[in-house]
């Protein structure tokens, strides 16, 4: 899931920018790889943000890795350390896919808004003269229009899902520990920080402290290894909301999960961070997927209509 601290508002997307062109895109997602295989690919890409290319765009969300190459395409393959197995040729087809992703029609939670912000962040990392930067204005405008036109929104978003799963517990420990520094982790800390102390664990605490300066005084930002022993002993619920799952990070998370005072674990990572533990609920657990499907059933038709509308905008190509 994705990492940006200042998410854009959809109603601020402008159509004033000139239209760029995509030559092709290549991708791995949940239709081409298992969750375990995607998780391994994410680890290989750790630290890669796609800013080294003067012609390409890397989009990495919780359930996909995609490379978009600008016209005229000089490279035959994406300059990444992994092989992307599926390819789409041409601007209309690739831009249609990208707009549908941004609208949330291809998400596990249909209509979720975090993916819109992830697409925005991917384009925002490009240089001002990058040939694909104008494409961001095109696809984000179309995605936001589709969401408004068809009332597409998740009834149970990732942030709401974390709250719902934690509230289901009858006894709440005094502390909530959230692993992650991106928009989802910040949203969860903000959402659940009113009635207990929140510890937000991230690899860049100084930057995040500056960003959260005007936020809740009950949120403490720390490195993952710096959680006080008193918190580990006094009881805490744990939410995992990060894509930076390096082996070292996994070791730290495992120690948190196996701490004696740990109560519930809500794992919102693309792939389960660990094997099953007691009171451990991950995003793909049958209980959780059933909850998502039941809550968001009203969004199915809206997502289908929004997806078709975007495809028709590009001449029916996707």
PDB file of C-alpha atoms in Angstrom:
ATOM      1  CA  UNK A   1       0.000   0.000   0.000  1.00  0.00           C
ATOM      2  CA  UNK A   2       1.108   2.646  -0.637  1.00  0.00           C
ATOM      3  CA  UNK A   3       3.732   5.881   0.477  1.00  0.00           C
ATOM      4  CA  UNK A   4       2.971   9.600   0.434  1.00  0.00           C
ATOM      5  CA  UNK A   5       2.480  12.025   3.249  1.00  0.00           C
ATOM      6  CA  UNK A   6       0.412  14.728   1.554  1.00  0.00           C
ATOM      7  CA  UNK A   7      -2.337  12.966  -0.423  1.00  0.00           C
ATOM      8  CA  UNK A   8      -3.979  14.986  -3.194  1.00  0.00           C
ATOM      9  CA  UNK A   9      -7.644  15.840  -3.270  1.00  0.00           C
ATOM     10  CA  UNK A  10      -9.395  14.489  -6.337  1.00  0.00           C
ATOM     11  CA  UNK A  11     -11.242  17.762  -6.905  1.00  0.00           C
ATOM     12  CA  UNK A  12      -7.919  19.573  -7.347  1.00  0.00           C
ATOM     13  CA  UNK A  13      -6.917  17.596 -10.426  1.00  0.00           C
ATOM     14  CA  UNK A  14      -6.793  19.910 -13.446  1.00  0.00           C
ATOM     15  CA  UNK A  15      -7.121  19.168 -17.152  1.00  0.00           C
ATOM     16  CA  UNK A  16      -4.903  22.113 -18.129  1.00  0.00           C
ATOM     17  CA  UNK A  17      -1.741  20.055 -18.713  1.00  0.00           C
ATOM     18  CA  UNK A  18      -0.898  18.866 -22.246  1.00  0.00           C
ATOM     19  CA  UNK A  19      -1.484  15.194 -22.987  1.00  0.00           C
ATOM     20  CA  UNK A  20       1.526  12.887 -23.086  1.00  0.00           C
ATOM     21  CA  UNK A  21       1.684   9.481 -24.735  1.00  0.00           C
ATOM     22  CA  UNK A  22       2.426   6.001 -23.371  1.00  0.00           C
ATOM     23  CA  UNK A  23       4.112   3.559 -25.751  1.00  0.00           C
ATOM     24  CA  UNK A  24       3.503   0.444 -23.651  1.00  0.00           C
ATOM     25  CA  UNK A  25       3.188  -0.836 -20.124  1.00  0.00           C
ATOM     26  CA  UNK A  26       4.293  -4.081 -18.516  1.00  0.00           C
ATOM     27  CA  UNK A  27       3.119  -5.410 -15.193  1.00  0.00           C
ATOM     28  CA  UNK A  28       2.872  -8.124 -12.578  1.00  0.00           C
ATOM     29  CA  UNK A  29      -0.283  -8.140 -10.484  1.00  0.00           C
ATOM     30  CA  UNK A  30      -2.674 -10.489  -8.710  1.00  0.00           C
ATOM     31  CA  UNK A  31      -3.846 -11.839 -12.095  1.00  0.00           C
ATOM     32  CA  UNK A  32      -0.346 -12.886 -13.156  1.00  0.00           C
ATOM     33  CA  UNK A  33       1.346 -13.927  -9.892  1.00  0.00           C
ATOM     34  CA  UNK A  34       0.505 -15.387  -6.515  1.00  0.00           C
ATOM     35  CA  UNK A  35       0.611 -13.144  -3.456  1.00  0.00           C
ATOM     36  CA  UNK A  36       3.832 -14.826  -2.362  1.00  0.00           C
ATOM     37  CA  UNK A  37       5.478 -14.177  -5.721  1.00  0.00           C
ATOM     38  CA  UNK A  38       4.384 -10.530  -5.661  1.00  0.00           C
ATOM     39  CA  UNK A  39       5.748 -10.178  -2.147  1.00  0.00           C
ATOM     40  CA  UNK A  40       9.121 -11.495  -3.289  1.00  0.00           C
ATOM     41  CA  UNK A  41       9.116  -9.022  -6.176  1.00  0.00           C
ATOM     42  CA  UNK A  42       8.377  -6.144  -3.794  1.00  0.00           C
ATOM     43  CA  UNK A  43      11.440  -7.090  -1.751  1.00  0.00           C
ATOM     44  CA  UNK A  44      13.618  -7.055  -4.878  1.00  0.00           C
ATOM     45  CA  UNK A  45      12.358  -3.566  -5.681  1.00  0.00           C
ATOM     46  CA  UNK A  46      12.925  -2.157  -2.202  1.00  0.00           C
ATOM     47  CA  UNK A  47      14.452   1.293  -2.539  1.00  0.00           C
ATOM     48  CA  UNK A  48      13.676   1.605  -6.263  1.00  0.00           C
ATOM     49  CA  UNK A  49      11.376   4.544  -7.012  1.00  0.00           C
ATOM     50  CA  UNK A  50      11.767   4.855 -10.785  1.00  0.00           C
ATOM     51  CA  UNK A  51      13.295   8.329 -10.783  1.00  0.00           C
ATOM     52  CA  UNK A  52      16.436   7.199 -12.623  1.00  0.00           C
ATOM     53  CA  UNK A  53      14.585   6.732 -15.903  1.00  0.00           C
ATOM     54  CA  UNK A  54      14.038   9.730 -18.166  1.00  0.00           C
ATOM     55  CA  UNK A  55      11.319   7.908 -20.133  1.00  0.00           C
ATOM     56  CA  UNK A  56       9.586   5.489 -17.747  1.00  0.00           C
ATOM     57  CA  UNK A  57       7.223   5.497 -14.776  1.00  0.00           C
ATOM     58  CA  UNK A  58       7.201   2.889 -12.020  1.00  0.00           C
ATOM     59  CA  UNK A  59       3.863   2.271 -10.293  1.00  0.00           C
ATOM     60  CA  UNK A  60       4.056   0.086  -7.225  1.00  0.00           C
ATOM     61  CA  UNK A  61       0.940  -0.474  -5.121  1.00  0.00           C
ATOM     62  CA  UNK A  62       0.002  -3.175  -2.655  1.00  0.00           C
ATOM     63  CA  UNK A  63      -1.040  -5.602  -5.386  1.00  0.00           C
ATOM     64  CA  UNK A  64       0.913  -4.638  -8.494  1.00  0.00           C
ATOM     65  CA  UNK A  65       4.210  -3.580 -10.016  1.00  0.00           C
ATOM     66  CA  UNK A  66       3.834  -1.734 -13.330  1.00  0.00           C
ATOM     67  CA  UNK A  67       6.177   0.046 -15.719  1.00  0.00           C
ATOM     68  CA  UNK A  68       4.906   2.634 -18.227  1.00  0.00           C
ATOM     69  CA  UNK A  69       7.213   3.692 -21.059  1.00  0.00           C
ATOM     70  CA  UNK A  70       6.800   6.950 -22.984  1.00  0.00           C
ATOM     71  CA  UNK A  71       6.648   7.382 -26.751  1.00  0.00           C
ATOM     72  CA  UNK A  72       8.886   6.993 -28.598  1.00  0.00           C
ATOM     73  CA  UNK A  73       9.910   3.821 -26.749  1.00  0.00           C
ATOM     74  CA  UNK A  74      13.644   3.180 -26.982  1.00  0.00           C
ATOM     75  CA  UNK A  75      13.952   0.305 -24.498  1.00  0.00           C
ATOM     76  CA  UNK A  76      12.500  -3.127 -25.186  1.00  0.00           C
ATOM     77  CA  UNK A  77      12.030  -4.012 -21.531  1.00  0.00           C
ATOM     78  CA  UNK A  78      11.545  -2.164 -18.266  1.00  0.00           C
ATOM     79  CA  UNK A  79      14.880  -1.273 -16.583  1.00  0.00           C
ATOM     80  CA  UNK A  80      14.015  -3.157 -13.384  1.00  0.00           C
ATOM     81  CA  UNK A  81      15.594  -6.019 -11.491  1.00  0.00           C
ATOM     82  CA  UNK A  82      12.556  -8.252 -12.081  1.00  0.00           C
ATOM     83  CA  UNK A  83      10.735  -9.538 -15.134  1.00  0.00           C
ATOM     84  CA  UNK A  84       7.282  -8.084 -15.765  1.00  0.00           C
ATOM     85  CA  UNK A  85       5.248 -10.786 -17.433  1.00  0.00           C
ATOM     86  CA  UNK A  86       2.273  -9.018 -19.055  1.00  0.00           C
ATOM     87  CA  UNK A  87       2.445  -6.243 -21.653  1.00  0.00           C
ATOM     88  CA  UNK A  88      -0.050  -3.764 -23.108  1.00  0.00           C
ATOM     89  CA  UNK A  89       0.830  -1.827 -26.261  1.00  0.00           C
ATOM     90  CA  UNK A  90      -0.336   1.690 -27.100  1.00  0.00           C
ATOM     91  CA  UNK A  91      -1.340   4.831 -25.255  1.00  0.00           C
ATOM     92  CA  UNK A  92      -5.105   4.285 -25.251  1.00  0.00           C
ATOM     93  CA  UNK A  93      -4.937   0.780 -23.799  1.00  0.00           C
ATOM     94  CA  UNK A  94      -2.227   1.606 -21.244  1.00  0.00           C
ATOM     95  CA  UNK A  95      -3.797   4.903 -20.158  1.00  0.00           C
ATOM     96  CA  UNK A  96      -7.190   3.215 -19.824  1.00  0.00           C
ATOM     97  CA  UNK A  97      -5.680   0.650 -17.484  1.00  0.00           C
ATOM     98  CA  UNK A  98      -3.905   3.326 -15.464  1.00  0.00           C
ATOM     99  CA  UNK A  99      -7.080   5.412 -15.082  1.00  0.00           C
ATOM    100  CA  UNK A 100      -9.036   2.340 -13.974  1.00  0.00           C
ATOM    101  CA  UNK A 101      -6.371   1.574 -11.386  1.00  0.00           C
ATOM    102  CA  UNK A 102      -6.496   5.161 -10.086  1.00  0.00           C
ATOM    103  CA  UNK A 103     -10.297   5.027  -9.882  1.00  0.00           C
ATOM    104  CA  UNK A 104     -10.125   1.923  -7.701  1.00  0.00           C
ATOM    105  CA  UNK A 105     -11.946  -0.375 -10.118  1.00  0.00           C
ATOM    106  CA  UNK A 106      -9.096  -2.919 -10.024  1.00  0.00           C
ATOM    107  CA  UNK A 107      -8.511  -2.851  -6.275  1.00  0.00           C
ATOM    108  CA  UNK A 108      -9.181  -5.613  -3.778  1.00  0.00           C
ATOM    109  CA  UNK A 109     -11.427  -3.062  -2.053  1.00  0.00           C
ATOM    110  CA  UNK A 110     -13.402  -1.573  -4.938  1.00  0.00           C
ATOM    111  CA  UNK A 111     -13.439   2.219  -4.937  1.00  0.00           C
ATOM    112  CA  UNK A 112     -10.758   2.608  -2.284  1.00  0.00           C
ATOM    113  CA  UNK A 113      -9.129   6.033  -2.399  1.00  0.00           C
ATOM    114  CA  UNK A 114      -5.549   5.247  -1.387  1.00  0.00           C
ATOM    115  CA  UNK A 115      -4.683   3.851  -4.832  1.00  0.00           C
ATOM    116  CA  UNK A 116      -5.647   7.212  -6.397  1.00  0.00           C
ATOM    117  CA  UNK A 117      -3.090   8.842  -4.143  1.00  0.00           C
ATOM    118  CA  UNK A 118      -0.492   6.186  -4.985  1.00  0.00           C
ATOM    119  CA  UNK A 119      -0.872   6.862  -8.718  1.00  0.00           C
ATOM    120  CA  UNK A 120      -0.631  10.600  -8.042  1.00  0.00           C
ATOM    121  CA  UNK A 121       2.551  10.061  -5.996  1.00  0.00           C
ATOM    122  CA  UNK A 122       4.136   7.970  -8.781  1.00  0.00           C
ATOM    123  CA  UNK A 123       3.692  10.818 -11.269  1.00  0.00           C
ATOM    124  CA  UNK A 124       4.696  13.430  -8.720  1.00  0.00           C
ATOM    125  CA  UNK A 125       8.121  11.780  -8.380  1.00  0.00           C
ATOM    126  CA  UNK A 126       8.873  12.405 -12.064  1.00  0.00           C
ATOM    127  CA  UNK A 127      10.968  15.375 -13.118  1.00  0.00           C
ATOM    128  CA  UNK A 128       9.179  18.446 -14.443  1.00  0.00           C
ATOM    129  CA  UNK A 129      10.311  17.723 -18.034  1.00  0.00           C
ATOM    130  CA  UNK A 130       9.583  13.982 -17.942  1.00  0.00           C
ATOM    131  CA  UNK A 131       7.549  13.005 -21.055  1.00  0.00           C
ATOM    132  CA  UNK A 132       5.039  11.017 -18.998  1.00  0.00           C
ATOM    133  CA  UNK A 133       4.340  13.667 -16.385  1.00  0.00           C
ATOM    134  CA  UNK A 134       1.401  15.156 -18.369  1.00  0.00           C
ATOM    135  CA  UNK A 135      -0.206  11.700 -18.497  1.00  0.00           C
ATOM    136  CA  UNK A 136      -0.787  11.967 -14.757  1.00  0.00           C
ATOM    137  CA  UNK A 137      -3.138  14.920 -15.243  1.00  0.00           C
ATOM    138  CA  UNK A 138      -5.010  12.991 -17.935  1.00  0.00           C
ATOM    139  CA  UNK A 139      -5.597   9.740 -16.065  1.00  0.00           C
ATOM    140  CA  UNK A 140      -6.183  11.260 -12.630  1.00  0.00           C
ATOM    141  CA  UNK A 141      -8.757  13.675 -14.001  1.00  0.00           C
ATOM    142  CA  UNK A 142     -10.551  10.832 -15.748  1.00  0.00           C
ATOM    143  CA  UNK A 143     -10.404   8.640 -12.634  1.00  0.00           C
ATOM    144  CA  UNK A 144     -11.820  11.368 -10.406  1.00  0.00           C
ATOM    145  CA  UNK A 145     -14.577  12.103 -12.931  1.00  0.00           C
ATOM    146  CA  UNK A 146     -15.499   8.409 -13.074  1.00  0.00           C
ATOM    147  CA  UNK A 147     -15.636   8.137  -9.295  1.00  0.00           C
ATOM    148  CA  UNK A 148     -17.934  11.162  -9.022  1.00  0.00           C
ATOM    149  CA  UNK A 149     -20.127  10.261 -11.995  1.00  0.00           C
ATOM    150  CA  UNK A 150     -20.924   6.764 -10.698  1.00  0.00           C
ATOM    151  CA  UNK A 151     -20.654   7.397  -6.962  1.00  0.00           C
ATOM    152  CA  UNK A 152     -17.769   4.971  -6.704  1.00  0.00           C
ATOM    153  CA  UNK A 153     -16.368   4.777  -3.201  1.00  0.00           C
ATOM    154  CA  UNK A 154     -15.552   2.012  -0.780  1.00  0.00           C
ATOM    155  CA  UNK A 155     -18.042   1.567   2.009  1.00  0.00           C
ATOM    156  CA  UNK A 156     -15.299  -0.147   3.996  1.00  0.00           C
ATOM    157  CA  UNK A 157     -11.877   1.326   3.141  1.00  0.00           C
ATOM    158  CA  UNK A 158      -8.536   0.029   4.432  1.00  0.00           C
ATOM    159  CA  UNK A 159      -8.602   2.533   7.291  1.00  0.00           C
ATOM    160  CA  UNK A 160     -12.163   1.539   8.198  1.00  0.00           C
ATOM    161  CA  UNK A 161     -11.211  -2.119   7.936  1.00  0.00           C
ATOM    162  CA  UNK A 162      -8.468  -1.718  10.544  1.00  0.00           C
ATOM    163  CA  UNK A 163     -10.857   0.051  12.902  1.00  0.00           C
ATOM    164  CA  UNK A 164     -13.584  -2.560  12.378  1.00  0.00           C
ATOM    165  CA  UNK A 165     -11.269  -5.493  13.066  1.00  0.00           C
ATOM    166  CA  UNK A 166      -9.808  -3.860  16.172  1.00  0.00           C
ATOM    167  CA  UNK A 167     -13.166  -2.746  17.543  1.00  0.00           C
ATOM    168  CA  UNK A 168     -14.351  -6.342  17.301  1.00  0.00           C
ATOM    169  CA  UNK A 169     -12.109  -7.055  20.283  1.00  0.00           C
ATOM    170  CA  UNK A 170     -13.835  -6.822  23.664  1.00  0.00           C
ATOM    171  CA  UNK A 171     -10.796  -5.523  25.547  1.00  0.00           C
ATOM    172  CA  UNK A 172      -8.556  -2.753  24.261  1.00  0.00           C
ATOM    173  CA  UNK A 173      -4.960  -2.438  25.485  1.00  0.00           C
ATOM    174  CA  UNK A 174      -3.728   1.093  26.239  1.00  0.00           C
ATOM    175  CA  UNK A 175      -1.464   1.271  23.186  1.00  0.00           C
ATOM    176  CA  UNK A 176      -1.781   0.888  19.429  1.00  0.00           C
ATOM    177  CA  UNK A 177       1.382   0.201  17.435  1.00  0.00           C
ATOM    178  CA  UNK A 178       1.250   0.938  13.676  1.00  0.00           C
ATOM    179  CA  UNK A 179       4.133  -0.174  11.457  1.00  0.00           C
ATOM    180  CA  UNK A 180       4.462   2.083   8.404  1.00  0.00           C
ATOM    181  CA  UNK A 181       5.034   5.717   7.575  1.00  0.00           C
ATOM    182  CA  UNK A 182       2.869   6.202   4.486  1.00  0.00           C
ATOM    183  CA  UNK A 183      -0.600   7.577   3.979  1.00  0.00           C
ATOM    184  CA  UNK A 184      -2.411   4.441   5.148  1.00  0.00           C
ATOM    185  CA  UNK A 185      -0.413   4.162   8.369  1.00  0.00           C
ATOM    186  CA  UNK A 186      -0.911   7.872   9.048  1.00  0.00           C
ATOM    187  CA  UNK A 187      -4.648   7.598   8.377  1.00  0.00           C
ATOM    188  CA  UNK A 188      -4.975   4.686  10.798  1.00  0.00           C
ATOM    189  CA  UNK A 189      -3.017   6.548  13.484  1.00  0.00           C
ATOM    190  CA  UNK A 190      -5.271   9.577  13.044  1.00  0.00           C
ATOM    191  CA  UNK A 191      -8.459   7.495  12.982  1.00  0.00           C
ATOM    192  CA  UNK A 192      -7.694   5.441  16.091  1.00  0.00           C
ATOM    193  CA  UNK A 193      -5.635   7.891  18.143  1.00  0.00           C
ATOM    194  CA  UNK A 194      -8.456   9.497  20.123  1.00  0.00           C
ATOM    195  CA  UNK A 195      -8.883   6.879  22.821  1.00  0.00           C
ATOM    196  CA  UNK A 196      -5.388   5.410  23.230  1.00  0.00           C
ATOM    197  CA  UNK A 197      -1.728   6.140  22.663  1.00  0.00           C
ATOM    198  CA  UNK A 198      -0.480   5.455  19.137  1.00  0.00           C
ATOM    199  CA  UNK A 199       3.112   4.592  18.263  1.00  0.00           C
ATOM    200  CA  UNK A 200       3.878   4.979  14.548  1.00  0.00           C
ATOM    201  CA  UNK A 201       6.989   3.000  13.583  1.00  0.00           C
ATOM    202  CA  UNK A 202       8.825   3.961  10.393  1.00  0.00           C
ATOM    203  CA  UNK A 203      12.265   4.049   8.791  1.00  0.00           C
ATOM    204  CA  UNK A 204      12.217   7.862   8.483  1.00  0.00           C
ATOM    205  CA  UNK A 205      10.894   9.188  11.810  1.00  0.00           C
ATOM    206  CA  UNK A 206      12.354  12.721  11.528  1.00  0.00           C
ATOM    207  CA  UNK A 207      10.575  13.417   8.244  1.00  0.00           C
ATOM    208  CA  UNK A 208       7.301  11.992   9.505  1.00  0.00           C
ATOM    209  CA  UNK A 209       7.484  13.963  12.759  1.00  0.00           C
ATOM    210  CA  UNK A 210       7.656  17.170  10.734  1.00  0.00           C
ATOM    211  CA  UNK A 211       4.680  16.150   8.648  1.00  0.00           C
ATOM    212  CA  UNK A 212       2.607  15.227  11.697  1.00  0.00           C
ATOM    213  CA  UNK A 213       3.529  18.292  13.726  1.00  0.00           C
ATOM    214  CA  UNK A 214      -0.056  19.577  13.596  1.00  0.00           C
ATOM    215  CA  UNK A 215      -1.603  16.151  14.149  1.00  0.00           C
ATOM    216  CA  UNK A 216      -2.607  14.282  17.257  1.00  0.00           C
ATOM    217  CA  UNK A 217      -0.433  14.841  20.297  1.00  0.00           C
ATOM    218  CA  UNK A 218      -1.124  11.221  21.235  1.00  0.00           C
ATOM    219  CA  UNK A 219       0.877   9.894  18.252  1.00  0.00           C
ATOM    220  CA  UNK A 220       4.568   9.173  18.813  1.00  0.00           C
ATOM    221  CA  UNK A 221       6.781   8.516  15.776  1.00  0.00           C
ATOM    222  CA  UNK A 222       9.726   6.160  16.274  1.00  0.00           C
ATOM    223  CA  UNK A 223      12.012   3.810  14.407  1.00  0.00           C
ATOM    224  CA  UNK A 224      10.749   0.252  14.501  1.00  0.00           C
ATOM    225  CA  UNK A 225      13.613  -0.865  16.750  1.00  0.00           C
ATOM    226  CA  UNK A 226      13.018   1.977  19.248  1.00  0.00           C
ATOM    227  CA  UNK A 227       9.617   1.041  20.656  1.00  0.00           C
ATOM    228  CA  UNK A 228      10.019   1.432  24.446  1.00  0.00           C
ATOM    229  CA  UNK A 229      10.144  -1.746  26.471  1.00  0.00           C
ATOM    230  CA  UNK A 230       7.401  -0.358  28.710  1.00  0.00           C
ATOM    231  CA  UNK A 231       5.030  -0.330  25.716  1.00  0.00           C
ATOM    232  CA  UNK A 232       6.018  -3.861  24.773  1.00  0.00           C
ATOM    233  CA  UNK A 233       5.159  -4.980  28.289  1.00  0.00           C
ATOM    234  CA  UNK A 234       2.009  -2.965  29.029  1.00  0.00           C
ATOM    235  CA  UNK A 235      -0.084  -4.326  26.156  1.00  0.00           C
ATOM    236  CA  UNK A 236      -0.726  -3.220  22.578  1.00  0.00           C
ATOM    237  CA  UNK A 237      -2.645  -3.979  19.414  1.00  0.00           C
ATOM    238  CA  UNK A 238      -0.576  -4.054  16.235  1.00  0.00           C
ATOM    239  CA  UNK A 239      -1.440  -2.857  12.715  1.00  0.00           C
ATOM    240  CA  UNK A 240       0.926  -3.623   9.842  1.00  0.00           C
ATOM    241  CA  UNK A 241       0.594  -1.087   7.007  1.00  0.00           C
ATOM    242  CA  UNK A 242       3.865  -0.937   5.092  1.00  0.00           C
ATOM    243  CA  UNK A 243       5.341  -2.079   1.783  1.00  0.00           C
ATOM    244  CA  UNK A 244       8.968  -1.901   3.005  1.00  0.00           C
ATOM    245  CA  UNK A 245       9.184  -5.533   4.051  1.00  0.00           C
ATOM    246  CA  UNK A 246      12.917  -6.137   3.935  1.00  0.00           C
ATOM    247  CA  UNK A 247      14.207  -9.195   5.831  1.00  0.00           C
ATOM    248  CA  UNK A 248      15.380  -6.936   8.681  1.00  0.00           C
ATOM    249  CA  UNK A 249      11.966  -5.290   8.878  1.00  0.00           C
ATOM    250  CA  UNK A 250      10.297  -8.690   8.972  1.00  0.00           C
ATOM    251  CA  UNK A 251      12.520  -9.709  11.884  1.00  0.00           C
ATOM    252  CA  UNK A 252      11.494  -6.600  13.839  1.00  0.00           C
ATOM    253  CA  UNK A 253       7.815  -7.235  13.049  1.00  0.00           C
ATOM    254  CA  UNK A 254       8.109 -10.869  14.125  1.00  0.00           C
ATOM    255  CA  UNK A 255       9.438  -9.758  17.508  1.00  0.00           C
ATOM    256  CA  UNK A 256       6.503  -7.365  17.900  1.00  0.00           C
ATOM    257  CA  UNK A 257       4.005 -10.031  16.887  1.00  0.00           C
ATOM    258  CA  UNK A 258       5.474 -12.568  19.313  1.00  0.00           C
ATOM    259  CA  UNK A 259       5.747 -10.142  22.258  1.00  0.00           C
ATOM    260  CA  UNK A 260       3.991 -11.445  25.351  1.00  0.00           C
ATOM    261  CA  UNK A 261       1.746  -8.382  25.731  1.00  0.00           C
ATOM    262  CA  UNK A 262       0.708  -8.226  22.092  1.00  0.00           C
ATOM    263  CA  UNK A 263      -3.070  -8.624  21.665  1.00  0.00           C
ATOM    264  CA  UNK A 264      -4.537  -8.341  18.152  1.00  0.00           C
ATOM    265  CA  UNK A 265      -2.623  -8.096  14.860  1.00  0.00           C
ATOM    266  CA  UNK A 266      -4.267  -6.582  11.777  1.00  0.00           C
ATOM    267  CA  UNK A 267      -2.033  -7.174   8.756  1.00  0.00           C
ATOM    268  CA  UNK A 268      -2.875  -4.886   5.821  1.00  0.00           C
ATOM    269  CA  UNK A 269       0.254  -5.702   3.817  1.00  0.00           C
ATOM    270  CA  UNK A 270      -0.067  -7.062   0.290  1.00  0.00           C
ATOM    271  CA  UNK A 271       1.056 -10.491   1.412  1.00  0.00           C
ATOM    272  CA  UNK A 272       0.805 -11.858   4.959  1.00  0.00           C
ATOM    273  CA  UNK A 273       3.954 -10.773   6.777  1.00  0.00           C
ATOM    274  CA  UNK A 274       4.114 -13.906   8.894  1.00  0.00           C
ATOM    275  CA  UNK A 275       2.588 -17.334   9.181  1.00  0.00           C
ATOM    276  CA  UNK A 276      -0.574 -17.618  11.211  1.00  0.00           C
ATOM    277  CA  UNK A 277      -0.402 -16.613  14.874  1.00  0.00           C
ATOM    278  CA  UNK A 278      -3.044 -16.286  17.538  1.00  0.00           C
ATOM    279  CA  UNK A 279      -5.299 -13.234  17.047  1.00  0.00           C
ATOM    280  CA  UNK A 280      -3.616 -12.554  13.692  1.00  0.00           C
ATOM    281  CA  UNK A 281      -5.877 -11.335  10.886  1.00  0.00           C
ATOM    282  CA  UNK A 282      -4.364 -10.516   7.505  1.00  0.00           C
ATOM    283  CA  UNK A 283      -5.919  -8.872   4.486  1.00  0.00           C
ATOM    284  CA  UNK A 284      -6.527 -12.171   2.690  1.00  0.00           C
ATOM    285  CA  UNK A 285      -7.881 -14.169   5.613  1.00  0.00           C
ATOM    286  CA  UNK A 286     -11.301 -15.601   4.651  1.00  0.00           C
ATOM    287  CA  UNK A 287     -12.991 -13.785   7.531  1.00  0.00           C
ATOM    288  CA  UNK A 288     -11.522 -10.471   6.351  1.00  0.00           C
ATOM    289  CA  UNK A 289     -12.262 -10.991   2.648  1.00  0.00           C
ATOM    290  CA  UNK A 290     -15.856 -11.939   3.491  1.00  0.00           C
ATOM    291  CA  UNK A 291     -16.172  -8.755   5.558  1.00  0.00           C
ATOM    292  CA  UNK A 292     -14.826  -6.669   2.659  1.00  0.00           C
ATOM    293  CA  UNK A 293     -17.112  -8.288   0.103  1.00  0.00           C
ATOM    294  CA  UNK A 294     -20.235  -7.926   2.245  1.00  0.00           C
ATOM    295  CA  UNK A 295     -19.569  -4.278   3.128  1.00  0.00           C
ATOM    296  CA  UNK A 296     -18.611  -3.215  -0.380  1.00  0.00           C
ATOM    297  CA  UNK A 297     -21.200  -5.142  -2.370  1.00  0.00           C
ATOM    298  CA  UNK A 298     -22.966  -1.852  -3.296  1.00  0.00           C
ATOM    299  CA  UNK A 299     -19.737  -0.676  -5.000  1.00  0.00           C
ATOM    300  CA  UNK A 300     -19.609  -3.571  -7.476  1.00  0.00           C
ATOM    301  CA  UNK A 301     -21.985  -2.096 -10.035  1.00  0.00           C
ATOM    302  CA  UNK A 302     -20.489   1.390  -9.671  1.00  0.00           C
ATOM    303  CA  UNK A 303     -16.995  -0.018 -10.276  1.00  0.00           C
ATOM    304  CA  UNK A 304     -18.183  -1.916 -13.339  1.00  0.00           C
ATOM    305  CA  UNK A 305     -19.867   1.190 -14.764  1.00  0.00           C
ATOM    306  CA  UNK A 306     -16.856   3.407 -14.014  1.00  0.00           C
ATOM    307  CA  UNK A 307     -14.505   0.916 -15.651  1.00  0.00           C
ATOM    308  CA  UNK A 308     -16.633   0.735 -18.815  1.00  0.00           C
ATOM    309  CA  UNK A 309     -16.902   4.513 -18.958  1.00  0.00           C
ATOM    310  CA  UNK A 310     -13.116   4.885 -18.814  1.00  0.00           C
ATOM    311  CA  UNK A 311     -12.653   2.202 -21.486  1.00  0.00           C
ATOM    312  CA  UNK A 312     -15.138   3.972 -23.752  1.00  0.00           C
ATOM    313  CA  UNK A 313     -13.255   7.224 -23.290  1.00  0.00           C
ATOM    314  CA  UNK A 314     -10.250   5.525 -24.858  1.00  0.00           C
ATOM    315  CA  UNK A 315     -12.262   3.916 -27.639  1.00  0.00           C
ATOM    316  CA  UNK A 316     -13.022   0.713 -25.776  1.00  0.00           C
ATOM    317  CA  UNK A 317      -9.385  -0.358 -25.506  1.00  0.00           C
ATOM    318  CA  UNK A 318      -8.010  -1.710 -22.222  1.00  0.00           C
TER     319      UNK A 318
END
